[in-house]
Amino acid sequence: MPSLRRSGLSPGLAFVLTTGCATITPTTGRGVDWAAIAAGNPAPIVTAVGETEAVATANADAADDPAIWRNPVTPSASLIVATDKRAGLNVYGLTGRQRHFVDAGRVNNVDLIETTIAGRPGVLVAASDRNDVSAAKVALYRLNTASARLERIGAVAAGPGEAYGMCLSSHEGEVDAFLVLKDGTIRQVALDLAGVVPSGRVVRTMKLGTQSEGCVVDQRSQRLYVAEEDVGIWRFDARPTGSSVPVRVASVDGRQLVADVEGLALAAEPDGRTLLVASSQGDNAYALFDIADNRFVGRFRIGAGRLGATSETDGIEVALGDFGPDFPSGLMVAQDGDNAPRTQNFKLVDWRAVQRVR
């Protein structure tokens, strides 16, 4: 989608709030002039305080999706794992410096979770492997948090189709990978990490009608959220025995969400609310929803500060807590689709800035 970068937006602009659950007419996005709609769709501005080094792949849409590991002992030594979907996986420190690169080929989305791997506690990294568009796989790595390196532990087959979105869930000591195929099929893969070589099996299949990608699981409620790009955001029961019927959370309407809906992230706020953050790619914004009642509570943009604005954002991630002096309350990482004159990268936002404009 072409950039819709705008200028002249004031940081003092207020959110447009709704009350109760929004009533929105669904649309596929076809034939809609999203650029014209976005022109009248202001949002408060926050600015990035950090950014990663640019990905190595030039002249292509390459940077895509990030995941965050928080170092509980030394928060400023936390790590970001992010995809170059044309080449592999990058590991960055919070200064933005690349610490490691793994040549994994075409891996699209990434997530991580702390769990037991081959009998040892560790950080599991899972990426949607689309090297073979006819055979979806989950590529699995251990993140060595001391050396900031990724150690490959294997891959798990997840049936036919093109792997696209990826998120992880933990329940009763088990880890599931949710693999979103490009056609809207969602496969829940139960991972077996007990042995040296991991394995897995598809325990459930769900379906959305059109192209989908971004996903995230609320571990507390065991709910899975999935972005159907031209339609909106849906919720599923994430438990293997749960219902496979989707519940609508929000629709593409040109106001709250502008197609494509891309990355999703969750922010468990200190006041007890959990916010769903969505990349509203069509107007270079980010929408916020309270997951308690699917209520829209605002939107914002990452504007042109010292490090430049974000535009055409694909993947996002949010992690709250202490990440050191630059991010004492939490960190948001957003892919930047236009980082000229350099190749694409990821911008880092102090979550306090988002809290101030909400």
GROMACS .gro file of N, CA and C in nm, residues 96-160:
model
  195
   96GLY      N    1   1.938  -0.062   1.961
   96GLY     CA    2   1.910  -0.080   1.819
   96GLY      C    3   2.019  -0.152   1.743
   97ARG      N    4   2.131  -0.178   1.809
   97ARG     CA    5   2.241  -0.246   1.740
   97ARG      C    6   2.208  -0.392   1.717
   98GLN      N    7   2.238  -0.439   1.596
   98GLN     CA    8   2.217  -0.580   1.564
   98GLN      C    9   2.319  -0.665   1.639
   99ARG      N   10   2.269  -0.764   1.713
   99ARG     CA   11   2.356  -0.853   1.790
   99ARG      C   12   2.380  -0.986   1.719
  100HIS      N   13   2.282  -1.028   1.640
  100HIS     CA   14   2.295  -1.158   1.574
  100HIS      C   15   2.199  -1.163   1.455
  101PHE      N   16   2.234  -1.243   1.356
  101PHE     CA   17   2.146  -1.269   1.241
  101PHE      C   18   2.150  -1.417   1.210
  102VAL      N   19   2.033  -1.475   1.186
  102VAL     CA   20   2.022  -1.615   1.145
  102VAL      C   21   1.964  -1.619   1.004
  103ASP      N   22   2.037  -1.684   0.915
  103ASP     CA   23   1.990  -1.702   0.777
  103ASP      C   24   1.882  -1.810   0.777
  104ALA      N   25   1.757  -1.767   0.794
  104ALA     CA   26   1.644  -1.860   0.799
  104ALA      C   27   1.558  -1.852   0.674
  105GLY      N   28   1.598  -1.771   0.577
  105GLY     CA   29   1.517  -1.757   0.457
  105GLY      C   30   1.391  -1.676   0.484
  106ARG      N   31   1.283  -1.718   0.422
  106ARG     CA   32   1.158  -1.641   0.426
  106ARG      C   33   1.077  -1.678   0.551
  107VAL      N   34   1.104  -1.606   0.658
  107VAL     CA   35   1.025  -1.621   0.780
  107VAL      C   36   0.950  -1.490   0.801
  108ASN      N   37   0.820  -1.499   0.819
  108ASN     CA   38   0.735  -1.380   0.810
  108ASN      C   39   0.709  -1.315   0.946
  109ASN      N   40   0.647  -1.388   1.038
  109ASN     CA   41   0.615  -1.336   1.171
  109ASN      C   42   0.691  -1.414   1.276
  110VAL      N   43   0.706  -1.354   1.396
  110VAL     CA   44   0.783  -1.416   1.502
  110VAL      C   45   0.718  -1.388   1.637
  111ASP      N   46   0.734  -1.482   1.730
  111ASP     CA   47   0.690  -1.463   1.867
  111ASP      C   48   0.786  -1.540   1.957
  112LEU      N   49   0.783  -1.508   2.087
  112LEU     CA   50   0.868  -1.581   2.181
  112LEU      C   51   0.795  -1.599   2.312
  113ILE      N   52   0.840  -1.700   2.389
  113ILE     CA   53   0.778  -1.732   2.516
  113ILE      C   54   0.879  -1.804   2.603
  114GLU      N   55   0.873  -1.781   2.733
  114GLU     CA   56   0.961  -1.853   2.825
  114GLU      C   57   0.897  -1.985   2.862
  115THR      N   58   0.973  -2.094   2.847
  115THR     CA   59   0.920  -2.227   2.872
  115THR      C   60   1.036  -2.323   2.895
  116THR      N   61   1.007  -2.451   2.905
  116THR     CA   62   1.110  -2.554   2.920
  116THR      C   63   1.138  -2.615   2.783
  117ILE      N   64   1.265  -2.616   2.745
  117ILE     CA   65   1.307  -2.669   2.615
  117ILE      C   66   1.408  -2.780   2.640
  118ALA      N   67   1.373  -2.901   2.598
  118ALA     CA   68   1.463  -3.017   2.618
  118ALA      C   69   1.509  -3.027   2.762
  119GLY      N   70   1.416  -3.006   2.855
  119GLY     CA   71   1.445  -3.023   2.997
  119GLY      C   72   1.508  -2.904   3.066
  120ARG      N   73   1.535  -2.797   2.994
  120ARG     CA   74   1.598  -2.678   3.052
  120ARG      C   75   1.511  -2.556   3.030
  121PRO      N   76   1.501  -2.468   3.129
  121PRO     CA   77   1.426  -2.344   3.106
  121PRO      C   78   1.494  -2.260   3.001
  122GLY      N   79   1.414  -2.193   2.922
  122GLY     CA   80   1.472  -2.110   2.816
  122GLY      C   81   1.368  -2.023   2.751
  123VAL      N   82   1.411  -1.951   2.651
  123VAL     CA   83   1.323  -1.863   2.573
  123VAL      C   84   1.305  -1.925   2.435
  124LEU      N   85   1.183  -1.967   2.406
  124LEU     CA   86   1.151  -2.027   2.277
  124LEU      C   87   1.111  -1.918   2.180
  125VAL      N   88   1.172  -1.920   2.062
  125VAL     CA   89   1.137  -1.829   1.953
  125VAL      C   90   1.077  -1.911   1.840
  126ALA      N   91   0.959  -1.869   1.793
  126ALA     CA   92   0.892  -1.940   1.684
  126ALA      C   93   0.864  -1.843   1.571
  127ALA      N   94   0.891  -1.884   1.449
  127ALA     CA   95   0.867  -1.801   1.332
  127ALA      C   96   0.786  -1.878   1.229
  128SER      N   97   0.701  -1.806   1.156
  128SER     CA   98   0.624  -1.867   1.048
  128SER      C   99   0.715  -1.883   0.927
  129ASP      N  100   0.741  -2.007   0.891
  129ASP     CA  101   0.835  -2.042   0.785
  129ASP      C  102   0.757  -2.060   0.655
  130ARG      N  103   0.781  -1.967   0.560
  130ARG     CA  104   0.711  -1.972   0.431
  130ARG      C  105   0.808  -1.996   0.316
  131ASN      N  106   0.920  -2.065   0.346
  131ASN     CA  107   1.016  -2.095   0.240
  131ASN      C  108   0.954  -2.183   0.132
  132ASP      N  109   0.861  -2.268   0.172
  132ASP     CA  110   0.783  -2.348   0.078
  132ASP      C  111   0.638  -2.302   0.094
  133VAL      N  112   0.585  -2.229  -0.004
  133VAL     CA  113   0.451  -2.170   0.010
  133VAL      C  114   0.342  -2.277   0.007
  134SER      N  115   0.377  -2.399  -0.025
  134SER     CA  116   0.277  -2.506  -0.028
  134SER      C  117   0.279  -2.591   0.098
  135ALA      N  118   0.377  -2.569   0.186
  135ALA     CA  119   0.392  -2.652   0.306
  135ALA      C  120   0.431  -2.563   0.423
  136ALA      N  121   0.333  -2.531   0.508
  136ALA     CA  122   0.357  -2.442   0.621
  136ALA      C  123   0.441  -2.511   0.728
  137LYS      N  124   0.530  -2.435   0.790
  137LYS     CA  125   0.612  -2.487   0.899
  137LYS      C  126   0.626  -2.382   1.008
  138VAL      N  127   0.657  -2.430   1.128
  138VAL     CA  128   0.692  -2.344   1.240
  138VAL      C  129   0.841  -2.364   1.266
  139ALA      N  130   0.922  -2.261   1.242
  139ALA     CA  131   1.066  -2.269   1.267
  139ALA      C  132   1.091  -2.234   1.413
  140LEU      N  133   1.170  -2.316   1.483
  140LEU     CA  134   1.189  -2.302   1.627
  140LEU      C  135   1.335  -2.279   1.663
  141TYR      N  136   1.357  -2.185   1.756
  141TYR     CA  137   1.490  -2.149   1.802
  141TYR      C  138   1.488  -2.130   1.954
  142ARG      N  139   1.603  -2.149   2.014
  142ARG     CA  140   1.624  -2.106   2.153
  142ARG      C  141   1.701  -1.974   2.148
  143LEU      N  142   1.650  -1.873   2.221
  143LEU     CA  143   1.722  -1.748   2.232
  143LEU      C  144   1.820  -1.759   2.349
  144ASN      N  145   1.949  -1.756   2.318
  144ASN     CA  146   2.052  -1.755   2.421
  144ASN      C  147   2.059  -1.610   2.472
  145THR      N  148   1.999  -1.586   2.588
  145THR     CA  149   1.986  -1.448   2.636
  145THR      C  150   2.118  -1.390   2.684
  146ALA      N  151   2.213  -1.475   2.715
  146ALA     CA  152   2.344  -1.426   2.759
  146ALA      C  153   2.426  -1.375   2.640
  147SER      N  154   2.421  -1.447   2.529
  147SER     CA  155   2.502  -1.410   2.412
  147SER      C  156   2.421  -1.335   2.307
  148ALA      N  157   2.289  -1.326   2.327
  148ALA     CA  158   2.199  -1.262   2.230
  148ALA      C  159   2.204  -1.333   2.095
  149ARG      N  160   2.213  -1.465   2.099
  149ARG     CA  161   2.219  -1.543   1.976
  149ARG      C  162   2.101  -1.641   1.970
  150LEU      N  163   2.058  -1.670   1.848
  150LEU     CA  164   1.953  -1.767   1.824
  150LEU      C  165   2.015  -1.902   1.789
  151GLU      N  166   1.967  -2.007   1.856
  151GLU     CA  167   2.017  -2.142   1.832
  151GLU      C  168   1.903  -2.225   1.777
  152ARG      N  169   1.915  -2.270   1.656
  152ARG     CA  170   1.807  -2.345   1.591
  152ARG      C  171   1.787  -2.480   1.660
  153ILE      N  172   1.660  -2.513   1.687
  153ILE     CA  173   1.633  -2.644   1.747
  153ILE      C  174   1.545  -2.730   1.657
  154GLY      N  175   1.496  -2.675   1.546
  154GLY     CA  176   1.421  -2.757   1.452
  154GLY      C  177   1.303  -2.684   1.392
  155ALA      N  178   1.220  -2.758   1.321
  155ALA     CA  179   1.100  -2.705   1.258
  155ALA      C  180   0.989  -2.809   1.267
  156VAL      N  181   0.867  -2.761   1.276
  156VAL     CA  182   0.751  -2.848   1.288
  156VAL      C  183   0.658  -2.824   1.169
  157ALA      N  184   0.621  -2.930   1.102
  157ALA     CA  185   0.528  -2.918   0.989
  157ALA      C  186   0.389  -2.884   1.041
  158ALA      N  187   0.318  -2.800   0.963
  158ALA     CA  188   0.185  -2.755   1.005
  158ALA      C  189   0.083  -2.765   0.892
  159GLY      N  190   0.104  -2.860   0.801
  159GLY     CA  191   0.005  -2.884   0.697
  159GLY      C  192   0.027  -2.800   0.573
  160PRO      N  193  -0.060  -2.817   0.472
  160PRO     CA  194  -0.044  -2.743   0.347
  160PRO      C  195  -0.079  -2.596   0.362
   0.00000   0.00000   0.00000
